[in-house]
CSV table of C-alpha atoms and ligand atoms in Angstrom, one decimal:
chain,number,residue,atom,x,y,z
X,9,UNK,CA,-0.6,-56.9,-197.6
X,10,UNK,CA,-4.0,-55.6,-198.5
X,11,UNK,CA,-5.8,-52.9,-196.9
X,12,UNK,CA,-8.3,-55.1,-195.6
X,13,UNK,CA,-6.2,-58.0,-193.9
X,14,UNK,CA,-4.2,-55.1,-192.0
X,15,UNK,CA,-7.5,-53.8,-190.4
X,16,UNK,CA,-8.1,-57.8,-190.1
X,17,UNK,CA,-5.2,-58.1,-187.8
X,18,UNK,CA,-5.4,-55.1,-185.8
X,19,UNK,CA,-8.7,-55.7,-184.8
X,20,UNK,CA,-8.1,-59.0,-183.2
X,21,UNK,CA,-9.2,-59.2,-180.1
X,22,UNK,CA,-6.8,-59.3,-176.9
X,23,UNK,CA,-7.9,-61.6,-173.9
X,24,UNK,CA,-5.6,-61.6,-170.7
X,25,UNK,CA,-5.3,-64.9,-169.0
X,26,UNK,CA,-4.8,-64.0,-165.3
X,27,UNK,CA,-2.8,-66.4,-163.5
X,28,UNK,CA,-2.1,-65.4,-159.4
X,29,UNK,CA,0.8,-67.9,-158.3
X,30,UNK,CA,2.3,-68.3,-155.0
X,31,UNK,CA,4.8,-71.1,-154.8
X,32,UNK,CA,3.8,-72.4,-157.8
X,33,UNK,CA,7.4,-74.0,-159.1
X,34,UNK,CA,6.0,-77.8,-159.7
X,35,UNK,CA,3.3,-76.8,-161.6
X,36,UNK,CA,4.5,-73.7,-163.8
X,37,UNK,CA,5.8,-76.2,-166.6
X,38,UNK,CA,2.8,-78.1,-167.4
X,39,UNK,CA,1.1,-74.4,-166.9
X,40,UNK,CA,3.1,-72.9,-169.8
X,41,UNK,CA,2.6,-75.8,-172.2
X,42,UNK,CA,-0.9,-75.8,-171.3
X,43,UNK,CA,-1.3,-72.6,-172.0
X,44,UNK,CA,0.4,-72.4,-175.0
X,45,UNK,CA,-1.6,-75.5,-176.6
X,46,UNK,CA,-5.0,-73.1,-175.9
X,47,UNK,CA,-3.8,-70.2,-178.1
X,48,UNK,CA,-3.1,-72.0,-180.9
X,49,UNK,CA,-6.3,-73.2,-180.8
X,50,UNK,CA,-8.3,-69.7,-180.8
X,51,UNK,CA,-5.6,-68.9,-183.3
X,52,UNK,CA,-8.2,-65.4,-183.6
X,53,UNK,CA,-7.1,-63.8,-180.5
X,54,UNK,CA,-4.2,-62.3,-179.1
X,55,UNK,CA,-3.2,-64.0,-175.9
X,56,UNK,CA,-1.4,-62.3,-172.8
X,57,UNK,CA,-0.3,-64.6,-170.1
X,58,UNK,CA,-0.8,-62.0,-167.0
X,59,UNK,CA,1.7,-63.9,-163.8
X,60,UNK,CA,0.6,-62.5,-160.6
X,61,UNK,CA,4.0,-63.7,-158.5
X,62,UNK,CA,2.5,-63.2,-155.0
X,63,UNK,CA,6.1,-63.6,-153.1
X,64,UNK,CA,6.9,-67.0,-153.6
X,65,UNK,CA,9.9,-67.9,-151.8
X,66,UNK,CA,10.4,-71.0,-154.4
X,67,UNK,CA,11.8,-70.1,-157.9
X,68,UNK,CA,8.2,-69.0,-159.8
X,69,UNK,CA,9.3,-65.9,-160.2
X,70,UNK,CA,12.6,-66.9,-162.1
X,71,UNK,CA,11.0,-69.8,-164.2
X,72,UNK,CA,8.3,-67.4,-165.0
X,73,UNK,CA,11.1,-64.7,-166.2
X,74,UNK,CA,13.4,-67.2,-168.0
X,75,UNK,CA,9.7,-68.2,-169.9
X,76,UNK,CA,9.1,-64.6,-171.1
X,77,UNK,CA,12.4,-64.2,-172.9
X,78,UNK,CA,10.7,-66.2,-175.6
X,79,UNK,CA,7.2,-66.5,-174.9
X,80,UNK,CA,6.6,-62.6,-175.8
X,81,UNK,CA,2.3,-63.4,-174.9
X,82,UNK,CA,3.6,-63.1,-171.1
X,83,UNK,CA,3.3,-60.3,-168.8
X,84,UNK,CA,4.5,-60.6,-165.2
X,85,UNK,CA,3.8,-58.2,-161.7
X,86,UNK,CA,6.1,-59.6,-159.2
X,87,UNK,CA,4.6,-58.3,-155.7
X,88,UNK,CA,6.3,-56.8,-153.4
X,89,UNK,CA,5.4,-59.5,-150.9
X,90,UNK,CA,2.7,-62.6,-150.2
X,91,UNK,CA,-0.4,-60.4,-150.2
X,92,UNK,CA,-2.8,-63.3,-150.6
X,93,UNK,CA,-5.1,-64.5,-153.7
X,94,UNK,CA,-7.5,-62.0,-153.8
X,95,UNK,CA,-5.1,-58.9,-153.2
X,96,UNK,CA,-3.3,-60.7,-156.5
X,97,UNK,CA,-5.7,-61.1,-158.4
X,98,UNK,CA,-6.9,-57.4,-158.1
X,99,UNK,CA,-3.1,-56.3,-158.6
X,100,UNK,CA,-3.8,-58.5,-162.3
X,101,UNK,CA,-7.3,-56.7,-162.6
X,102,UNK,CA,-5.0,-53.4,-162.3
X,103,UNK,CA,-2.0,-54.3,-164.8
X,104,UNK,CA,-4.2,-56.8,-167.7
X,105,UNK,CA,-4.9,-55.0,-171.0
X,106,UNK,CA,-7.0,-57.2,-172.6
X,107,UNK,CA,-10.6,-56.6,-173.6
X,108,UNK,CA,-11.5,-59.5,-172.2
X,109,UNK,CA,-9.7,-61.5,-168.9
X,110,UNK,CA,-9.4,-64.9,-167.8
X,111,UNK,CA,-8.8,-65.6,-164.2
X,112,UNK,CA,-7.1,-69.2,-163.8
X,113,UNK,CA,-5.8,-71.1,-160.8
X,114,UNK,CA,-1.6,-71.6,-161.3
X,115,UNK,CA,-2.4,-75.6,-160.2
X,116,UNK,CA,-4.2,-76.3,-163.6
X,117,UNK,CA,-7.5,-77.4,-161.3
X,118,UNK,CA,-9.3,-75.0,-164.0
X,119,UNK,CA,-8.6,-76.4,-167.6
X,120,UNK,CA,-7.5,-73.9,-169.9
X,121,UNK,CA,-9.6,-76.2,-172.1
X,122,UNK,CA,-12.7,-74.8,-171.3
X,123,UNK,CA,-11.1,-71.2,-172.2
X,124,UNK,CA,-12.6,-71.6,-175.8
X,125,UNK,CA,-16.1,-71.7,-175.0
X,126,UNK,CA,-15.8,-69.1,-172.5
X,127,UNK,CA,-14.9,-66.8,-175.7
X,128,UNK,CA,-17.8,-67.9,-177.8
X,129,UNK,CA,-20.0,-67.4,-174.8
X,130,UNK,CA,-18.4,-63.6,-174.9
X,131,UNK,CA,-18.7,-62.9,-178.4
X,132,UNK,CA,-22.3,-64.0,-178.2
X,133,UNK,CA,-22.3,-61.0,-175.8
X,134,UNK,CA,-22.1,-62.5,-172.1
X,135,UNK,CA,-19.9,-60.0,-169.8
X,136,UNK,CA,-18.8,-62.9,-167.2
X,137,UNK,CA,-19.2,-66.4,-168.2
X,138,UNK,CA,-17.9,-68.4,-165.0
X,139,UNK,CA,-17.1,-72.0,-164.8
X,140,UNK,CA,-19.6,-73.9,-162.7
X,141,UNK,CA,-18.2,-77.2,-160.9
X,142,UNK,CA,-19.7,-80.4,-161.4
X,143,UNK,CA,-17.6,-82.4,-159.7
X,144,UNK,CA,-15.2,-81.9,-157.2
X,145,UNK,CA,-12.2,-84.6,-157.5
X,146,UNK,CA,-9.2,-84.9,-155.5
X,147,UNK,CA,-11.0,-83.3,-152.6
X,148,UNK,CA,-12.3,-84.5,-149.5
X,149,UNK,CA,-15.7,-85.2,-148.5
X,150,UNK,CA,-15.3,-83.1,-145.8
X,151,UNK,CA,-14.3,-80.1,-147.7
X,152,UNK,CA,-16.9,-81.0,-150.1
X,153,UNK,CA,-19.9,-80.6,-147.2
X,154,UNK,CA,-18.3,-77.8,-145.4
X,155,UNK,CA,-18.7,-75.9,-148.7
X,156,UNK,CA,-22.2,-76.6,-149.8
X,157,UNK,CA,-22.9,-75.6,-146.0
X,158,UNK,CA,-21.2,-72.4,-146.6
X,159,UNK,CA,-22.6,-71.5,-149.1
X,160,UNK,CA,-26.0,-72.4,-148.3
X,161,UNK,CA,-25.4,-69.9,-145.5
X,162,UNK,CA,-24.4,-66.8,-147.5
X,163,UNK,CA,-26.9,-67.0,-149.8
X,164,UNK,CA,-29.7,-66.9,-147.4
X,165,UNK,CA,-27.9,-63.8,-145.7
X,166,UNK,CA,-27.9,-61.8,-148.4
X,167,UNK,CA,-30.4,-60.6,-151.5
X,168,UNK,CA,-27.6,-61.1,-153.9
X,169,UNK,CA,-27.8,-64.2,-155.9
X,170,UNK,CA,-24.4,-65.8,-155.3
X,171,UNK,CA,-23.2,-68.3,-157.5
X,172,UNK,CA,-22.9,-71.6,-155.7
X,173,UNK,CA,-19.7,-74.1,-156.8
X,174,UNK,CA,-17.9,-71.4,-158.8
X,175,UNK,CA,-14.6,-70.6,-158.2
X,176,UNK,CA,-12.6,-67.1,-159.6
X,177,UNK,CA,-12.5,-69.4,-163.2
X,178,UNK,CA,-14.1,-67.3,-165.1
X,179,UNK,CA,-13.9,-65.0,-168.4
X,180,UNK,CA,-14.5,-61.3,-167.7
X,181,UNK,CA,-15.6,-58.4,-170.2
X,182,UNK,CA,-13.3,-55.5,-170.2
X,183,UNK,CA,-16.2,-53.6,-168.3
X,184,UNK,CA,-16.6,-56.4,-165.5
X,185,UNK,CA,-12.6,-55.9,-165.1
X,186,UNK,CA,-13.1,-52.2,-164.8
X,187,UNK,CA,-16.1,-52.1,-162.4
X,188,UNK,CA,-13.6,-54.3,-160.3
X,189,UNK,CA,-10.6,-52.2,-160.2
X,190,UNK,CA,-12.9,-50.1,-158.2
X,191,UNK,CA,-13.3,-52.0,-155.6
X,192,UNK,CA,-10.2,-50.6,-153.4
X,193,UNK,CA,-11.6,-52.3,-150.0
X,194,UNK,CA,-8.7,-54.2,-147.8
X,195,UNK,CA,-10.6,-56.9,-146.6
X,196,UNK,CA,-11.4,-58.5,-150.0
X,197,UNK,CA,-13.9,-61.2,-151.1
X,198,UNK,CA,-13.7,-61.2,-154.5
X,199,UNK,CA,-16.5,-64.3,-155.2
X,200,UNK,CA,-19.1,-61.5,-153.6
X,201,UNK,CA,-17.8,-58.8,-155.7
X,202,UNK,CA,-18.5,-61.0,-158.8
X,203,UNK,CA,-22.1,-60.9,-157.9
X,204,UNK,CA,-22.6,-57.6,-156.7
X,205,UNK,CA,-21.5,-55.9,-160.0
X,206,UNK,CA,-23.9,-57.6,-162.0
X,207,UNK,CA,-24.0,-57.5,-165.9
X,208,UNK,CA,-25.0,-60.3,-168.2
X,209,UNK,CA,-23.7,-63.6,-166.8
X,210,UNK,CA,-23.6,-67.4,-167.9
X,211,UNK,CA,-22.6,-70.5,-166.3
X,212,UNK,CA,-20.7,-73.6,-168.1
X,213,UNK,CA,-20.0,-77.0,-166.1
X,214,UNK,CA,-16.7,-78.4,-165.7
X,215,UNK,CA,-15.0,-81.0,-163.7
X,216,UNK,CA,-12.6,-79.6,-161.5
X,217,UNK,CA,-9.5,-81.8,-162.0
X,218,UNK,CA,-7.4,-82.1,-158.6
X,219,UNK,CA,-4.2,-80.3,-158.3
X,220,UNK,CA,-1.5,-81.1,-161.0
X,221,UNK,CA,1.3,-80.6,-159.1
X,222,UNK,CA,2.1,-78.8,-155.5
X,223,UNK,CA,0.3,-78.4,-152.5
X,224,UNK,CA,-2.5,-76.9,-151.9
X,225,UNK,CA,-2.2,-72.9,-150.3
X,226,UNK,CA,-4.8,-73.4,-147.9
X,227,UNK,CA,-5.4,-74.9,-144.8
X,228,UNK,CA,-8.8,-74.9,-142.7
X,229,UNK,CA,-7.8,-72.1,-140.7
X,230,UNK,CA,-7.3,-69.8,-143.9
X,231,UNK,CA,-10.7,-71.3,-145.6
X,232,UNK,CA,-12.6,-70.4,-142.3
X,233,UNK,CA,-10.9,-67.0,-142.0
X,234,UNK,CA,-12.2,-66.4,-145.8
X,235,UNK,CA,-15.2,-67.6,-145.0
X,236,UNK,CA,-15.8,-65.4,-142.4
X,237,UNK,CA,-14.3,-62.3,-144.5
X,238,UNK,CA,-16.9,-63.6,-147.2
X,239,UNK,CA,-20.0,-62.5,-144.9
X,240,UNK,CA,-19.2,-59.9,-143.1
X,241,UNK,CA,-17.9,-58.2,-145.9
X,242,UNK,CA,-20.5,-58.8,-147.7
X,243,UNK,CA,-23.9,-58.7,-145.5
X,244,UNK,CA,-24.6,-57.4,-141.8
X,245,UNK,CA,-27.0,-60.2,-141.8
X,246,UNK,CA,-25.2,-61.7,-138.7
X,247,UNK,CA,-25.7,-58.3,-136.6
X,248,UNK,CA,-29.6,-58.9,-136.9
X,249,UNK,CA,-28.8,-62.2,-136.0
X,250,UNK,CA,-27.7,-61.6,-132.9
X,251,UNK,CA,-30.0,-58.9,-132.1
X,252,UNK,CA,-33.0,-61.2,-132.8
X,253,UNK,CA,-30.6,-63.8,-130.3
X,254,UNK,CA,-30.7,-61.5,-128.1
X,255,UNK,CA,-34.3,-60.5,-127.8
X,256,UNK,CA,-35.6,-63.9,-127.4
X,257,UNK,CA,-33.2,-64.2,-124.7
X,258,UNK,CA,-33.8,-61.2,-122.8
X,259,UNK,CA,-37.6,-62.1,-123.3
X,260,UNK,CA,-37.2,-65.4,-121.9
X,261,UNK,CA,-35.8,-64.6,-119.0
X,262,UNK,CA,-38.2,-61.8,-118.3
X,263,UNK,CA,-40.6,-64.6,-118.3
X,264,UNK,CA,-39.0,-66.9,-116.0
X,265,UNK,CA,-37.9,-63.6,-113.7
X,266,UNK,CA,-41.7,-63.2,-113.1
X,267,UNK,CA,-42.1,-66.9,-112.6
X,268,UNK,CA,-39.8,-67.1,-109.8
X,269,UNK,CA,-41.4,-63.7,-108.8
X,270,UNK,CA,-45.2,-65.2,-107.9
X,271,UNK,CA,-43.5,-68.8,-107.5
X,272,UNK,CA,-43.9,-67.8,-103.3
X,273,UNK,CA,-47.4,-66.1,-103.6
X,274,UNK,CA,-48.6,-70.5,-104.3
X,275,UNK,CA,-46.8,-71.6,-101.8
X,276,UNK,CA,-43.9,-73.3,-103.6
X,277,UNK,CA,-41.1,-73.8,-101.2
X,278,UNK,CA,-38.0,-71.5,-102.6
X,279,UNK,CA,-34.6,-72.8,-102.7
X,280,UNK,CA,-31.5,-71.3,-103.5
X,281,UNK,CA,-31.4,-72.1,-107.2
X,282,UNK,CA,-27.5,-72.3,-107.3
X,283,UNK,CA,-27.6,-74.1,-110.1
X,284,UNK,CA,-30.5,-72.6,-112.3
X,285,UNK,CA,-28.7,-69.2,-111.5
X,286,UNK,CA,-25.8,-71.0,-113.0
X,287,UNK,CA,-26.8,-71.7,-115.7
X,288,UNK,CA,-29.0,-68.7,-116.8
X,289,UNK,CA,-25.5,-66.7,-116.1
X,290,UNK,CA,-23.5,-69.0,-118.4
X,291,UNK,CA,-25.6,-68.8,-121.3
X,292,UNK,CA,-26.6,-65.3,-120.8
X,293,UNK,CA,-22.3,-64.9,-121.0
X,294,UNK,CA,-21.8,-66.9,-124.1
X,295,UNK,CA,-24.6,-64.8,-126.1
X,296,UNK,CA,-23.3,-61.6,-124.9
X,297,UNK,CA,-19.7,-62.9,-125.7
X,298,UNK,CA,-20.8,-63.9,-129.2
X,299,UNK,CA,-22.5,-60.7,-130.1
X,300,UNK,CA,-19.3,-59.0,-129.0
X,301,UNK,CA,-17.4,-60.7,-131.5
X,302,UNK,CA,-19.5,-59.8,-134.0
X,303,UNK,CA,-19.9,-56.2,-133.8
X,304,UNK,CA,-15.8,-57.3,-133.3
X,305,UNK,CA,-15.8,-58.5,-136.9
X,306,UNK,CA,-17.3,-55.5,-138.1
X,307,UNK,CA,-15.4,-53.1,-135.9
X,308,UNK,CA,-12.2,-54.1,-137.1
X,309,UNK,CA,-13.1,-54.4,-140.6
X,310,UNK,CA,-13.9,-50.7,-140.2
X,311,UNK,CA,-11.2,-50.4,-138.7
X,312,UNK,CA,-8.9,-51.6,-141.8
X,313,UNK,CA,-10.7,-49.5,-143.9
X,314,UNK,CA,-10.2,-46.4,-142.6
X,315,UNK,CA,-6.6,-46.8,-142.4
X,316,UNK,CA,-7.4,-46.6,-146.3
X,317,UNK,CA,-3.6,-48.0,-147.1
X,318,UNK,CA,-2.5,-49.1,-150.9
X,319,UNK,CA,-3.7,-52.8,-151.2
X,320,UNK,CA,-0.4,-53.8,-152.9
X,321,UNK,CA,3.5,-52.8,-153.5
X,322,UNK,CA,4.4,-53.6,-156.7
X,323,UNK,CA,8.4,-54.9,-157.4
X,324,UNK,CA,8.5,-55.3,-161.0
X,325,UNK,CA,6.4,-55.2,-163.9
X,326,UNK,CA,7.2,-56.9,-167.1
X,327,UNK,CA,4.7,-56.1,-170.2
X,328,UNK,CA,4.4,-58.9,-172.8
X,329,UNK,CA,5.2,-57.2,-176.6
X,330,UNK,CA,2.3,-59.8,-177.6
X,331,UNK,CA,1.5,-57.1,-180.7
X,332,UNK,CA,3.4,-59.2,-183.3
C,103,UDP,N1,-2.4,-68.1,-154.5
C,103,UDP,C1,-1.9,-66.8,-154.4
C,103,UDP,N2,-1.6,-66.3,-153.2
C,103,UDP,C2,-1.7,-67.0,-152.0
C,103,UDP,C3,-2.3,-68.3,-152.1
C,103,UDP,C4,-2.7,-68.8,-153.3
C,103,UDP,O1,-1.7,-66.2,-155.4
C,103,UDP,O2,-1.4,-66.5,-150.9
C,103,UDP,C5,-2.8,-68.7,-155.8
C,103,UDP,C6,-2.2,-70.1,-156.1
C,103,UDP,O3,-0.9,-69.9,-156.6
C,103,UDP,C7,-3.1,-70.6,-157.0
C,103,UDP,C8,-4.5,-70.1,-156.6
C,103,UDP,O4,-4.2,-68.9,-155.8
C,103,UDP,O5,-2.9,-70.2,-158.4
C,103,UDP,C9,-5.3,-71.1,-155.8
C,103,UDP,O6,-4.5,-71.6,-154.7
C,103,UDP,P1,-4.6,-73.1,-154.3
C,103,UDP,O7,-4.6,-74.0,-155.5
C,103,UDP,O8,-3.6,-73.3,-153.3
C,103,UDP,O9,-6.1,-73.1,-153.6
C,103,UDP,P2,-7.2,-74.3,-153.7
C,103,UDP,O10,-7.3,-74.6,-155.2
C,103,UDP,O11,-6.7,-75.4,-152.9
C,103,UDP,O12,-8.4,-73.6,-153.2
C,104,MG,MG1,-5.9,-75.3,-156.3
């Protein structure tokens, strides 16, 4: 071997492809193959398949063991328990070694596909180049509206462009990875964190295929929770909300107080208002209910914080020999 193809093959490049799976049995097959059909064709780079097990009761963990004996390009962290998406994918932002890092859903709703262009994109110097939906198939129009809603909403809370219809598929420079590990906060919304660390960014469009195999993790109840984890995490936007709320209110019904106050000086006949005094104390209950629960939201979220525990219990770790 010459001098010069040694130095050739040390410096290829390493990207991790970062895959969080949670019950993920049905789908690891096509996953692996998938995978495997990608490196060889950016035969250039060294590939590690990072596995995020995020205690699946189903047998992941074991298929994604019995892979590695042979597939040497895999790397596994088998949590200690079902810490959620974002708590795995920042246990793979901990454990990947590659200079660059692919986050990918287990379900195969991002195509690996779209992997080599996200390299090009980085070696033309782009620090996250994230993969833009187009389309959304397999899901429903509901889901489709409640989104564009959503984030319709965060945006206009908050000065920091958010990228709308992006998922976590996306291809990140070692230094995005590392500005990430340092987020330690409990209540995670990784999308925002995406945004708020800035560097050089580009957006490619993709159709988001529906799920391969499986069901999906989430439900309403855990989209809305993320959701509201998404803002108040990210912007206090809703506390000025309710204190402009509750200035109109209060200024309102100074006016009508002095209304009913010279209402007798005209000679208007008074009546006991039963029912306007109803009303005025219902509404004036649900505001002050609502703007409880906010300053709520944000109390407990300091709340978690302070408690400042480790994010995640690690069971095992395998590391792929991927070097030969
Ligand atoms: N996931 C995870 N922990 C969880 C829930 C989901 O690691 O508690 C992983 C899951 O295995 C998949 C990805 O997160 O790789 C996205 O999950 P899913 O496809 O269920 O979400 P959707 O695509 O419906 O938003
Ligand atoms: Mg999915």
């Amino acid at each position: 071997m010459t001098p010069t193809s040694d130095i050739l093959i040390k410096m290829k490049k390493l990207v991790s492809i970062l895959v969080p799976a949670y019950n993920e049995q049905e789908v690891l097959g096509l996953l692996f193959d998938r995978l495997d059909s990608l490196a060889n064709t950016v035969p250039h780079y060294d590939f590690e398949f990072l596995f995020v097990n995020d205690g699946s009761r189903d047998h992941t963990l074991e298929m994604i063991k019995k892979r590695a004996k042979s597939d040497t390009r895999i790397s596994y962290v088998n949590l200690s328990r079902n810490f959620g998406k974002e708590t795995a994918m920042l246990a793979g932002f901990d454990y990947a070694k590659g200079d660059a890092m692919v986050i990918i859903d287990a379900d195969l709703q991002d195509p690996p596909e779209l992997i080599p262009e996200m390299i090009t994109y980085w070696e033309e110097g782009y620090d996250d180049v994230f993969a833009k939906r187009r389309s959304r198939a397999g899901e429903s129009q509901l889901k489709k509206m409640t989104s564009r809603l959503y984030y319709r909403i965060l945006q206009n809370s908050t000065n920091i462009p958010i990228q709308v219809d992006t998922g976590d598929f996306r291809l990140l420079d070692r230094r995005c990875v590392d500005a990430l590990k340092q987020f330690r906060e409990s209540e995670r919304y990784t999308k925002g964190m995406f945004s708020w660390i800035g560097f050089k960014k580009k957006e490619i469009l993709y159709d988001r295929d529906p799920r391969a195999a499986g069901e999906t993790k989430w439900n309403y109840g855990k989209l809305i929770n993320l959701a509201i984890d998404g803002i108040t995490s990210f912007t206090t936007a809703p506390l000025r909300i309710s204190t402009y709320v509750g200035a109109v209110i209060s200024l309102i019904a100074f006016v009508y107080i002095a209304y009913l106050v010279i209402r007798p000086l005209f000679g208007v006949p008074t009546v006991p208002g039963y029912s306007s005094l109803m009303a005025v104390i219902l509404f004036m209950g649900g505001v002050q209910l609502l703007t409880i629960g906010i300053i709520g939201e944000y109390v407990a979220r300091i709340f978690n914080e302070t408690k400042h525990r480790p994010l995640y219990f690690v069971e095992e770790y395998h590391e792929a020999s991927h070097k030969k």
